[in-house]
CSV table of C-alpha atoms in Angstrom, one decimal:
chain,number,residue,atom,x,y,z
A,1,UNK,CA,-36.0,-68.1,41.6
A,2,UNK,CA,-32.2,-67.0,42.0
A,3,UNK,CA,-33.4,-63.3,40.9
A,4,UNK,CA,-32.6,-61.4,44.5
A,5,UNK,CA,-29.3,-63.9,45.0
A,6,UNK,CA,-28.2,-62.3,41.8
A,7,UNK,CA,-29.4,-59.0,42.1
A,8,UNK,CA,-27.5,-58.6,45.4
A,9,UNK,CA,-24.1,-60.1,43.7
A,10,UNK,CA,-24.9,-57.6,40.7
A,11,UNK,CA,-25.2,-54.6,43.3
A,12,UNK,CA,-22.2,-55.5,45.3
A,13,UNK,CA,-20.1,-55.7,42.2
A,14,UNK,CA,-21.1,-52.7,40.9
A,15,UNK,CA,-20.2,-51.2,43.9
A,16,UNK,CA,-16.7,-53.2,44.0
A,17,UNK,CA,-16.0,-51.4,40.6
A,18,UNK,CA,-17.3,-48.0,41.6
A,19,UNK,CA,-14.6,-48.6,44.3
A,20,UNK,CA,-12.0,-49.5,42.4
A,21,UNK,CA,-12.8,-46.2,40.2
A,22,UNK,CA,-12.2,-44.5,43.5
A,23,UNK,CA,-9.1,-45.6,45.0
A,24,UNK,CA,-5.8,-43.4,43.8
A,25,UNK,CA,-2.5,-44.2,43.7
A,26,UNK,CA,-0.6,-43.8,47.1
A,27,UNK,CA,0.6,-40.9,48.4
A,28,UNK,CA,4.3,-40.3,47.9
A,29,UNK,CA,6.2,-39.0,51.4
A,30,UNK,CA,6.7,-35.6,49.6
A,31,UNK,CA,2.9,-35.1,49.0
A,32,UNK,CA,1.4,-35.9,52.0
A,33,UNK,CA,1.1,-34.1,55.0
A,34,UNK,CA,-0.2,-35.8,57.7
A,35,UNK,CA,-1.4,-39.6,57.8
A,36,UNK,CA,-5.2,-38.4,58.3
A,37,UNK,CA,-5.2,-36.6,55.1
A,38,UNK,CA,-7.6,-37.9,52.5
A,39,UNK,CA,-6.0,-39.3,49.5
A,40,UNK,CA,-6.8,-37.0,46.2
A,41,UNK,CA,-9.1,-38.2,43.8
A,42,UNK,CA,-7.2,-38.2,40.4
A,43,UNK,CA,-10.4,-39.1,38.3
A,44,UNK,CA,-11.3,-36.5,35.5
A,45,UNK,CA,-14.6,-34.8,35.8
A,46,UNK,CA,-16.4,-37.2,33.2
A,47,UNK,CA,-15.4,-40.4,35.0
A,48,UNK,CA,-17.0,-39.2,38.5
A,49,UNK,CA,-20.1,-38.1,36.0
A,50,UNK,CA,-20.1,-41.2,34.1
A,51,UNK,CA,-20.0,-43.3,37.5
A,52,UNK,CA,-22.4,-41.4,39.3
A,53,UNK,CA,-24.9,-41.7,36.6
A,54,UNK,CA,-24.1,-45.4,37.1
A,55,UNK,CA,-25.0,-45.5,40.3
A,56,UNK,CA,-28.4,-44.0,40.8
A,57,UNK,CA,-29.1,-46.1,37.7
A,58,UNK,CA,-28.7,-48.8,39.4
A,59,UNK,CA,-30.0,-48.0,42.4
A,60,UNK,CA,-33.5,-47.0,41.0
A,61,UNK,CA,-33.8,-50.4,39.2
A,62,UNK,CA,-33.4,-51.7,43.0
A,63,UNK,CA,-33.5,-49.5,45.5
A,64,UNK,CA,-33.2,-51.4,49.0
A,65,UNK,CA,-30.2,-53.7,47.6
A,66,UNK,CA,-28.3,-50.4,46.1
A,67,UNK,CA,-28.5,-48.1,48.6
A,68,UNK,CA,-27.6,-50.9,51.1
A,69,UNK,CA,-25.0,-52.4,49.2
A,70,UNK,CA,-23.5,-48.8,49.0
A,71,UNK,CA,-23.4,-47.9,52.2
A,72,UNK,CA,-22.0,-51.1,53.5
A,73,UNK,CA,-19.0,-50.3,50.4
A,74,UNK,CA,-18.9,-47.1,52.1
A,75,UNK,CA,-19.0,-47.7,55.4
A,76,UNK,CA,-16.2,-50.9,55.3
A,77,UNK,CA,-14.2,-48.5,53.1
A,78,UNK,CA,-13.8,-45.8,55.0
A,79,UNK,CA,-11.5,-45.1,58.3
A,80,UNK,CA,-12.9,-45.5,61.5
A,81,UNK,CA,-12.1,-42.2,62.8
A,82,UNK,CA,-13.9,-40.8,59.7
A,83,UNK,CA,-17.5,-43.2,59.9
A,84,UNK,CA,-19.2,-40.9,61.8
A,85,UNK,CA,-19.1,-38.3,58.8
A,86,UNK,CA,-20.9,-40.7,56.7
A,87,UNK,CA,-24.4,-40.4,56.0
A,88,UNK,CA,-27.2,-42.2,57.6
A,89,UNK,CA,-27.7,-44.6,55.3
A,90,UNK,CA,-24.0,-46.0,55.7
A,91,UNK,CA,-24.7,-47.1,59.2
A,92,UNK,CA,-24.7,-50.8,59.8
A,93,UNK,CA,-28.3,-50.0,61.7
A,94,UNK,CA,-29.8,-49.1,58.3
A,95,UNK,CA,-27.9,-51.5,55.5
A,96,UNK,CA,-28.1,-54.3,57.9
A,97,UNK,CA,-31.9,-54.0,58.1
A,98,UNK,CA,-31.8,-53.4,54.8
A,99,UNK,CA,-30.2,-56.7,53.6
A,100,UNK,CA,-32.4,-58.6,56.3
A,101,UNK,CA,-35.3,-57.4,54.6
A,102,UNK,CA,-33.8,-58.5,51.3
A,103,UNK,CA,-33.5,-61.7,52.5
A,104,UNK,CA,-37.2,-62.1,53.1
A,105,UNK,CA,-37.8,-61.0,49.9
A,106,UNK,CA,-35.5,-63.9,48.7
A,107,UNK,CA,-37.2,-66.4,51.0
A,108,UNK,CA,-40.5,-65.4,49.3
A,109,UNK,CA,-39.1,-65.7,45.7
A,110,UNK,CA,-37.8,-69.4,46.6
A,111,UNK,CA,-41.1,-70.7,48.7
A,112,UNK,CA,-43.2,-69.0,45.7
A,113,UNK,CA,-42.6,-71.4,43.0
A,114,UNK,CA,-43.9,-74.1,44.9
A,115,UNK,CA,-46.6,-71.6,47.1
A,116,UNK,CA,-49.8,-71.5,44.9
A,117,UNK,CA,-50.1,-68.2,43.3
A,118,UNK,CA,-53.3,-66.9,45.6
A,119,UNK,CA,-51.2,-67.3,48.5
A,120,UNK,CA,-48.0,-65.5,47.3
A,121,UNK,CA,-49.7,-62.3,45.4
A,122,UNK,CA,-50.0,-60.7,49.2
A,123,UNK,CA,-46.4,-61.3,50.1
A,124,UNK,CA,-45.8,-59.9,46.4
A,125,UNK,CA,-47.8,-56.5,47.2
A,126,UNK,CA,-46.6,-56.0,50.4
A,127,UNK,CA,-42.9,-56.2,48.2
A,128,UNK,CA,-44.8,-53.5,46.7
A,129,UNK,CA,-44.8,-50.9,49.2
A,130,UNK,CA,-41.1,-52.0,50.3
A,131,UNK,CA,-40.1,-50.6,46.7
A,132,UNK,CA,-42.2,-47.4,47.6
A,133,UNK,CA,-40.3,-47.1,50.9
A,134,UNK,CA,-37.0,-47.7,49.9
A,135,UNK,CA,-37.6,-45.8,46.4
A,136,UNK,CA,-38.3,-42.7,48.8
A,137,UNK,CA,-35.3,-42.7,51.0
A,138,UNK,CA,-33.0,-43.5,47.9
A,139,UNK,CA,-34.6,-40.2,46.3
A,140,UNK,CA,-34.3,-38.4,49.5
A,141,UNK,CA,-30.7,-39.4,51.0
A,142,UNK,CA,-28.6,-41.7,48.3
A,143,UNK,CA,-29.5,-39.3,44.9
A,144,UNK,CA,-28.4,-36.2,46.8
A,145,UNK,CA,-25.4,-37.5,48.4
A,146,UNK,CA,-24.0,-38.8,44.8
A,147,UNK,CA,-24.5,-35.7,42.7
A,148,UNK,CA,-23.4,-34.1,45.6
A,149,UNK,CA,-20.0,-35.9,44.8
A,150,UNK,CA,-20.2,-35.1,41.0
A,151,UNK,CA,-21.0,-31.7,41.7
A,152,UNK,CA,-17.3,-31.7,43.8
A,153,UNK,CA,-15.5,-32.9,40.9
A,154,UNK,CA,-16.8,-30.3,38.8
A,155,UNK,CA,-16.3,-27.7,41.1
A,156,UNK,CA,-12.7,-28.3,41.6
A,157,UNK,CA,-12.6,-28.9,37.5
A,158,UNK,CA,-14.1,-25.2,37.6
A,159,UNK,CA,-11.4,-23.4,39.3
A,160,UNK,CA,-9.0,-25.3,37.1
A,161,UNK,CA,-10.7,-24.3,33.8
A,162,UNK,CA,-10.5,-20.7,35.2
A,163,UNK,CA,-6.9,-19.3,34.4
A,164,UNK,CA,-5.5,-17.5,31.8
A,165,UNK,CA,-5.4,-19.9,29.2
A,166,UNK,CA,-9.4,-20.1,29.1
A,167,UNK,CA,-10.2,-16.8,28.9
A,168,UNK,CA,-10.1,-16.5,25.5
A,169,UNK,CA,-12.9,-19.2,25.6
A,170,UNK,CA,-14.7,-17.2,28.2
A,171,UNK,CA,-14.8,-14.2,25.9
A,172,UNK,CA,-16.2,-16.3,23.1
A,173,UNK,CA,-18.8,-17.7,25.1
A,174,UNK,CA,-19.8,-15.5,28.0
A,175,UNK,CA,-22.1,-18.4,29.8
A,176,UNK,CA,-18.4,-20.1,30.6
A,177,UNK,CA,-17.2,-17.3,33.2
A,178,UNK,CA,-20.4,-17.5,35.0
A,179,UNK,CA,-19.5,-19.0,38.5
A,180,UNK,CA,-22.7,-21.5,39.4
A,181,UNK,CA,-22.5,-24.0,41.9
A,182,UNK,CA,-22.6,-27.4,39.8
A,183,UNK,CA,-25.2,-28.9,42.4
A,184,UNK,CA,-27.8,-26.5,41.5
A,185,UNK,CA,-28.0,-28.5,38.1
A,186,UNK,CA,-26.7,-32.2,39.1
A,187,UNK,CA,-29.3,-32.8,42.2
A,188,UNK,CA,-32.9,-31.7,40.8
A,189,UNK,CA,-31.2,-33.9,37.6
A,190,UNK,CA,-30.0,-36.8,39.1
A,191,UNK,CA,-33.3,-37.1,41.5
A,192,UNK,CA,-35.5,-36.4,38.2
A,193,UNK,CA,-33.2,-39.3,36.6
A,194,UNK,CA,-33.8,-41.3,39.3
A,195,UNK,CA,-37.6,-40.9,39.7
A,196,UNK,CA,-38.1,-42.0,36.2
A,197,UNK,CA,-36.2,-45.1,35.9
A,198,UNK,CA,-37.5,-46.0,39.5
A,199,UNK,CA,-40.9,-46.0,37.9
A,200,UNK,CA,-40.1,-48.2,35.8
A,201,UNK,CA,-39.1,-50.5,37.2
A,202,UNK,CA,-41.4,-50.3,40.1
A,203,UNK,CA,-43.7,-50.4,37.4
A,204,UNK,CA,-42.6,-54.0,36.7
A,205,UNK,CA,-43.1,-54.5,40.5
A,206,UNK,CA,-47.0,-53.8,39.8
A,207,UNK,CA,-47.4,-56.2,36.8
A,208,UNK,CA,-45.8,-58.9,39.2
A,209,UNK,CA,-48.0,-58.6,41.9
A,210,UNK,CA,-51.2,-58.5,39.7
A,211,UNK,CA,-50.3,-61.1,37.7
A,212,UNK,CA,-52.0,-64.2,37.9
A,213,UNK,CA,-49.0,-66.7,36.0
A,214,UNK,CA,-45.8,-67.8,37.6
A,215,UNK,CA,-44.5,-67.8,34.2
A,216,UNK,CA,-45.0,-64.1,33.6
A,217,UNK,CA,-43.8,-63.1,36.9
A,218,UNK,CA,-40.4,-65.1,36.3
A,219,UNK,CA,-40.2,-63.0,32.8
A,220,UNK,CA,-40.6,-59.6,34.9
A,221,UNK,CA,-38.9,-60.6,37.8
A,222,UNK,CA,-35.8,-61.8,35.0
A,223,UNK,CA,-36.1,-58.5,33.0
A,224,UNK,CA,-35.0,-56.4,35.9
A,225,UNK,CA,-31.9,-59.0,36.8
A,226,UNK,CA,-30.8,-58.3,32.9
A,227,UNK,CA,-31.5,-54.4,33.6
A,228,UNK,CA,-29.1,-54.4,36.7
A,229,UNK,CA,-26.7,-56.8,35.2
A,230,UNK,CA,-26.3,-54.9,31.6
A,231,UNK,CA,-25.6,-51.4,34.1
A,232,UNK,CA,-22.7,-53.3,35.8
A,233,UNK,CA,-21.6,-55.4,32.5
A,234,UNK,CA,-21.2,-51.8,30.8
A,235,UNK,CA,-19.8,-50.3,33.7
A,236,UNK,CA,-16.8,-53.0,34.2
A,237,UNK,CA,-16.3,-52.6,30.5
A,238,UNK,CA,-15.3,-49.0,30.8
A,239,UNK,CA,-17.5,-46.0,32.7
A,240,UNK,CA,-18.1,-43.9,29.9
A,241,UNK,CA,-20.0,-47.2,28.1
A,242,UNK,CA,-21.9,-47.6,30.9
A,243,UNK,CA,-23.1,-44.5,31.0
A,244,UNK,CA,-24.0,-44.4,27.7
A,245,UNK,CA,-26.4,-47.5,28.7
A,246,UNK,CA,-27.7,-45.5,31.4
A,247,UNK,CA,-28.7,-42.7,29.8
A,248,UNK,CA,-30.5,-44.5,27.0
A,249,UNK,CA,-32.6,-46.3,29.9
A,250,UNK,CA,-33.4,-42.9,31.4
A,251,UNK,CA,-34.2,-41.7,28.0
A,252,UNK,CA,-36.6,-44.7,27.9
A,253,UNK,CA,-38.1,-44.4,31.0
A,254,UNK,CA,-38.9,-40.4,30.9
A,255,UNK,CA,-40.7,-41.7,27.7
A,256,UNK,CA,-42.7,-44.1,29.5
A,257,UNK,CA,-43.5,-42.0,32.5
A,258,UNK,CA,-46.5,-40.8,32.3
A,259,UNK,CA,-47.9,-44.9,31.6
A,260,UNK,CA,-45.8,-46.0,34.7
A,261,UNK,CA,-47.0,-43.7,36.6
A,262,UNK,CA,-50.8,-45.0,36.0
A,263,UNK,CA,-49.5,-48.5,36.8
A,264,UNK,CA,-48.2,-47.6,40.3
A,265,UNK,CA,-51.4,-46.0,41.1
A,266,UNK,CA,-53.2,-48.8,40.0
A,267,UNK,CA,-51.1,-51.1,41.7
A,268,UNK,CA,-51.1,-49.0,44.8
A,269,UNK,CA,-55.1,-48.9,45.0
A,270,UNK,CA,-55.5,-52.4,44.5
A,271,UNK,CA,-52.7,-54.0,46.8
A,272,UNK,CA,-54.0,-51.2,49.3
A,273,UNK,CA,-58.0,-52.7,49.6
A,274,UNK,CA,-56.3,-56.6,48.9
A,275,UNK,CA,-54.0,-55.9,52.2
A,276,UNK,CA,-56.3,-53.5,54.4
A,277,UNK,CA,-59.9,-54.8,53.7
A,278,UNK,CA,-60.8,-52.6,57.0
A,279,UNK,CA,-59.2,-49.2,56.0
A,280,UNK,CA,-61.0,-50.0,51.9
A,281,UNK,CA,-64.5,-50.7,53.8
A,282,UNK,CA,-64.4,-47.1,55.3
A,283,UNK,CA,-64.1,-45.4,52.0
A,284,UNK,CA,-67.2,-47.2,50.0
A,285,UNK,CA,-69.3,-44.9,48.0
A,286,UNK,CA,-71.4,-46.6,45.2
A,287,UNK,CA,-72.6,-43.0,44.3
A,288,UNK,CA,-69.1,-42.2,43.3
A,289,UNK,CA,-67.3,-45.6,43.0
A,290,UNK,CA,-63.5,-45.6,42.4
A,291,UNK,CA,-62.5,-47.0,39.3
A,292,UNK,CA,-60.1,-47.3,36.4
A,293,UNK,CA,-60.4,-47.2,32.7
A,294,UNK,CA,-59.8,-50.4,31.2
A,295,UNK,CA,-58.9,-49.3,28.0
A,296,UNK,CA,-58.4,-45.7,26.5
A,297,UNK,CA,-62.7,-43.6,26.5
A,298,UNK,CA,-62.2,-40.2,25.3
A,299,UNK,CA,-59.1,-38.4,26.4
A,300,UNK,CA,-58.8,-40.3,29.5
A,301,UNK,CA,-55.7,-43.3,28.6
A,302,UNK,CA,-55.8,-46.6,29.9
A,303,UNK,CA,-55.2,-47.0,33.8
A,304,UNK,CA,-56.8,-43.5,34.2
A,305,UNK,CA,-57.8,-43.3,38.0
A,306,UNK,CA,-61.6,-41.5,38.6
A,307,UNK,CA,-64.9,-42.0,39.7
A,308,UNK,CA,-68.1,-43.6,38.3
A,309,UNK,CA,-70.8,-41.0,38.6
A,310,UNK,CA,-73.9,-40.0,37.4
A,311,UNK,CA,-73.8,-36.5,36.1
A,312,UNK,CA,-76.2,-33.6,36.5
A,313,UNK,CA,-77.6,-34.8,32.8
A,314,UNK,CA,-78.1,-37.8,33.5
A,315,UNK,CA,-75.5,-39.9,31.9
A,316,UNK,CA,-73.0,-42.0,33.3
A,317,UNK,CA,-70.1,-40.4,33.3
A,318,UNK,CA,-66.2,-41.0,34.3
A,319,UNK,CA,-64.8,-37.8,36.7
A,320,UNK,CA,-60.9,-37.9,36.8
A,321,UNK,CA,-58.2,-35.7,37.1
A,322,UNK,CA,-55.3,-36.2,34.6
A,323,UNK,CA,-52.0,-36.8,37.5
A,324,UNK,CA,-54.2,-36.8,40.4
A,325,UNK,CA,-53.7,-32.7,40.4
A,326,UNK,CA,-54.8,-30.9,37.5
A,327,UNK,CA,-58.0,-29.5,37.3
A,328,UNK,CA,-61.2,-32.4,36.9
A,329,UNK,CA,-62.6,-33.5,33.8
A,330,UNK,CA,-65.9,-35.4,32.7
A,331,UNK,CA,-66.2,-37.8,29.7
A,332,UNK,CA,-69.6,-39.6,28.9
A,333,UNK,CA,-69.1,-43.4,28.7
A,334,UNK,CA,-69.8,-44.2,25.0
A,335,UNK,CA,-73.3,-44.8,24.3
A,336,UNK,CA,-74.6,-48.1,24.4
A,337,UNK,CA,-75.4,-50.6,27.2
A,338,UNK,CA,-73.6,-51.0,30.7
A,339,UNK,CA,-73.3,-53.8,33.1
A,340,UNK,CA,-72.1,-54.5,36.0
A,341,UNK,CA,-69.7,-57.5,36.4
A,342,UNK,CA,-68.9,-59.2,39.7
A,343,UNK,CA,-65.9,-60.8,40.3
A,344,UNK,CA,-63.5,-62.6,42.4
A,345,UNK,CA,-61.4,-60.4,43.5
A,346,UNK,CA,-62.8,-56.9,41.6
A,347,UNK,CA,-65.7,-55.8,39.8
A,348,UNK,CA,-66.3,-54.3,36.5
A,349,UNK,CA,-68.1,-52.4,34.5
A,350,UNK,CA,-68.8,-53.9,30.9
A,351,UNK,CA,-69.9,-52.1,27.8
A,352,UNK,CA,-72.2,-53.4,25.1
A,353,UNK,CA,-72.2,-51.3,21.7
A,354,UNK,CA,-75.4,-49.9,20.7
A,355,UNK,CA,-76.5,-52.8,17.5
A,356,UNK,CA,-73.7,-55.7,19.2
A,357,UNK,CA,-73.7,-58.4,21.3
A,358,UNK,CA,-70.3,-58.9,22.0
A,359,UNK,CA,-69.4,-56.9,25.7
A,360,UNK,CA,-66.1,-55.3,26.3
A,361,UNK,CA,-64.8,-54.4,30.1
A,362,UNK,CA,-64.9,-50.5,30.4
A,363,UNK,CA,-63.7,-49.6,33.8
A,364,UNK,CA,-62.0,-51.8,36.9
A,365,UNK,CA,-63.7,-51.2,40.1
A,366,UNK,CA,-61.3,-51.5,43.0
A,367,UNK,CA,-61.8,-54.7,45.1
A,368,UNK,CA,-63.3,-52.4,48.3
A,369,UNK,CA,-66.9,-52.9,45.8
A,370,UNK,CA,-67.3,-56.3,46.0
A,371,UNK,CA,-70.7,-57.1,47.3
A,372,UNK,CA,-71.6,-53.6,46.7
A,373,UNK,CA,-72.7,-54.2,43.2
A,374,UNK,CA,-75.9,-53.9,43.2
A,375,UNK,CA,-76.3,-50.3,45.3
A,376,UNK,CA,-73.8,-49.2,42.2
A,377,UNK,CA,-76.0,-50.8,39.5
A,378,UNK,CA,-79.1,-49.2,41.2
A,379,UNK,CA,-77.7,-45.1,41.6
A,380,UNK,CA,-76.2,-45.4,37.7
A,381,UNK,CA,-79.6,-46.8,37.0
A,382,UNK,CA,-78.1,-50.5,35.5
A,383,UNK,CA,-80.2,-53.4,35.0
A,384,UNK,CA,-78.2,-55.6,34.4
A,385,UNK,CA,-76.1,-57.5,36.8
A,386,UNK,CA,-73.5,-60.7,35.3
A,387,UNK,CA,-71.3,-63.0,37.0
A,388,UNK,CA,-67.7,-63.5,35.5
A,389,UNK,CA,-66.9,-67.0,34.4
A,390,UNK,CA,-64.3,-67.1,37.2
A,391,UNK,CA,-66.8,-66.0,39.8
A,392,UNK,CA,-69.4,-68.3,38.8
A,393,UNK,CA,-66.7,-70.7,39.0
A,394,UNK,CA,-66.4,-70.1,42.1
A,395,UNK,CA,-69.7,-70.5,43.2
A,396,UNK,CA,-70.6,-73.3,41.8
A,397,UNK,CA,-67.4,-75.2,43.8
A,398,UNK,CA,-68.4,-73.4,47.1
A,399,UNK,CA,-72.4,-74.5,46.3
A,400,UNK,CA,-70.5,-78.1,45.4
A,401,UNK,CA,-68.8,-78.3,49.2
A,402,UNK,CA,-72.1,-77.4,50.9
A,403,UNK,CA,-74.1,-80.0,49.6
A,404,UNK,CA,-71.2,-83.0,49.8
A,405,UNK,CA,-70.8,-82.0,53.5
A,406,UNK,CA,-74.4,-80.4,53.9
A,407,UNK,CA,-73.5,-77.6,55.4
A,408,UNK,CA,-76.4,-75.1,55.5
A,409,UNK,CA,-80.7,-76.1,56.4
A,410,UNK,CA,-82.8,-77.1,53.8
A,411,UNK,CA,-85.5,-74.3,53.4
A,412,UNK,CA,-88.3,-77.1,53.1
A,413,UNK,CA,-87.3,-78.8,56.2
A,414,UNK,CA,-86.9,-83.0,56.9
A,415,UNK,CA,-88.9,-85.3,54.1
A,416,UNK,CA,-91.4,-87.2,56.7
A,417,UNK,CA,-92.4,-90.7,55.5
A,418,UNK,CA,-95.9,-90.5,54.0
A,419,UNK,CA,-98.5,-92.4,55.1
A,420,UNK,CA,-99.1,-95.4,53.1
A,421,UNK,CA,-102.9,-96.2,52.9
């Protein structure tokens, strides 16, 4: 319930101590030239590295509150004849709507645990594409202006390294006299970096809005808090720790990747048709329905977005194409007997092994194919058509309410008193 109160007092110390790291001592009379001049940055190459990796860290596990808790640091921090210099994402314009909007997101977490869960999980998607938003302009404006940073500590470091007494180095390893800009490595490394670890945890976003249990979602929701506060707990403790952290998260998420990303699209696609029923309408097509593999058929992995077709054979096949881009494949469902499920929110596609009786769910339909089960069951040539226990569920309480308030017409019409002889 406190998760986005703590999250925003995690970011803003993090970005107290990436301050602190910052500030130098005071210029002496002797050294300074003018009172405009920007104070030197003392810090060694490694603790600018070590804190920028920190930083985009942190700001991927929460986009919104980093990059807004940043460039209000930034923008309080800096003089006033120098704030126009800043980037855009340091003006109050931006970070003030920024923590507005986190606020909402606060006031949903707080109402939700007393807000039954079928009334929250839209708020929770539309939280969704906020992440996606935000997760984009971080990538696009925050990632570049850090490593952007790094890259000027290194730089200056480079010059340094590049007297007399390192050219016996140089001539042991000729790669160290070769003058390349530092940002042509730190950028496409710190936005890769950040990409990864975003997924993640916006992967975590997904499982929140899908699931169904308050309890779960307070176990996501409090994973990410420990994420964001283990960054800043090994970043107070000393830079190069924290760093160390970071990298073993990034190392963890480049790992998971490739399962992330088939959560986000999943999670995209379904809080897409839950929040624009219209828009999902207009993109029906039984013949090739969307759809999702449930668990792992063939060499398509769980969560693998394609279409339900029927191929030129004859079979009912699944068409996909492995990250949305690579050239299309076609696996056979396994042989054996297919249903069609309806649900509640999203119907399936069940599989009954040839010589079994027990059904297993194959494929998710997206939600736009509810009611359209049967003009699927009839192109793939499926017979059978089941209710899910939740749906008939359903039905049976809505059938309930219409005959306690007789809402509907009988089909036989009034009873007339016979006539007695």
């Amino acid at each position: 319930m406190m998760k986005t109160i703590f999250a925003a007092i995690l970011a803003l110390a993090l970005c107290i101590g990436s301050g602190i790291a910052v500030e130098t001592p005071p210029a002496t009379p002797a050294s300074s030239t003018s009172s405009s001049t920007k104070p030197k940055d003392t810090r060694l190459p490694g603790v600018a590295l070590a804190e920028g990796i920190s930083q985009i860290t942190g700001t991927a596990i929460s986009p919104l509150l980093g990059v807004s808790a940043v460039g209000a640091w930034q923008y309080y921090h800096t003089p006033k004849a120098e704030r126009k210099a800043l980037p855009w994402f340091c003006h109050p314009g931006f970070w003030g709507a920024g923590f507005v909007i986190l606020s909402i997101c606060l006031l949903k977490d707080l109402l939700g645990t007393v807000t039954p869960a079928l009334l929250k999980k839209p708020f929770d998607m539309v939280e969704l594409f906020e992440n996606k938003a935000s997760g984009l302009v971080a990538s696009a404006a925050f990632v570049p202006f850090i490593t952007a940073q790094i890259a000027e500590n290194f730089g200056k470091t480079q010059a340094h390294l590049s007297t007399s007494s390192n050219l016996q180095l140089a001539s042991i390893l000729p790669i160290a006299s070769v003058d390349l800009d530092a940002r042509l490595l730190a950028m496409p490394l710190g936005i890769v970096a950040f990409l990864v670890v975003w997924l993640m945890g916006h992967a975590i976003n997904v499982l929140i809005s899908i699931s169904p249990f308050s309890l779960i979602d307070t176990m996501l929701k409090t994973s990410k808090m420990l994420l964001l506060s283990a960054v800043l707990l090994f970043y107070t403790i000393h830079p190069f720790l924290g760093a160390a952290l970071c990298l073993l998260l990034i190392l963890i998420a480049a790992i998971l990747a490739p399962t992330a990303f088939r959560l986000a699209v999943f999670g995209t696609m379904f809080a897409t048709d839950t929040l624009l029923p219209w828009r999902a309408r207009r993109h029906v097509a039984p013949s090739e329905a969307h759809a999702f593999a449930a668990h792992p058929i063939s060499r398509a992995t769980t969560r693998t977005y394609g279409r339900l077709i029927r191929a030129a054979d004859g079979c009912v096949s699944f068409r996909y194409r492995p990250w949305l881009i690579l050239p299309k494949r076609i696996i056979q469902l396994p042989p054996g007997k297919l249903s069609i499920s309806t649900g509640v929110f999203f119907p399936s596609v069940l599989h009954t092994p040839e010589g079994s009786e027990k059904s297993t769910r194959i494929l998710y339909l997206l939600p736009r194919y509810r009611s359209h089960e049967r003009s699927i069951a009839k192109h793939l040539e499926i017979s059978d058509i089941r209710d899910s226990s939740l749906s008939k569920g359903f039905k049976a309480a809505k059938a309930w309410i219409a005959e306690l308030f007789d809402f509907g017409k009988s089909s036989s019409g009034p009873i007339k008193n016979a006539d007695l002889p």
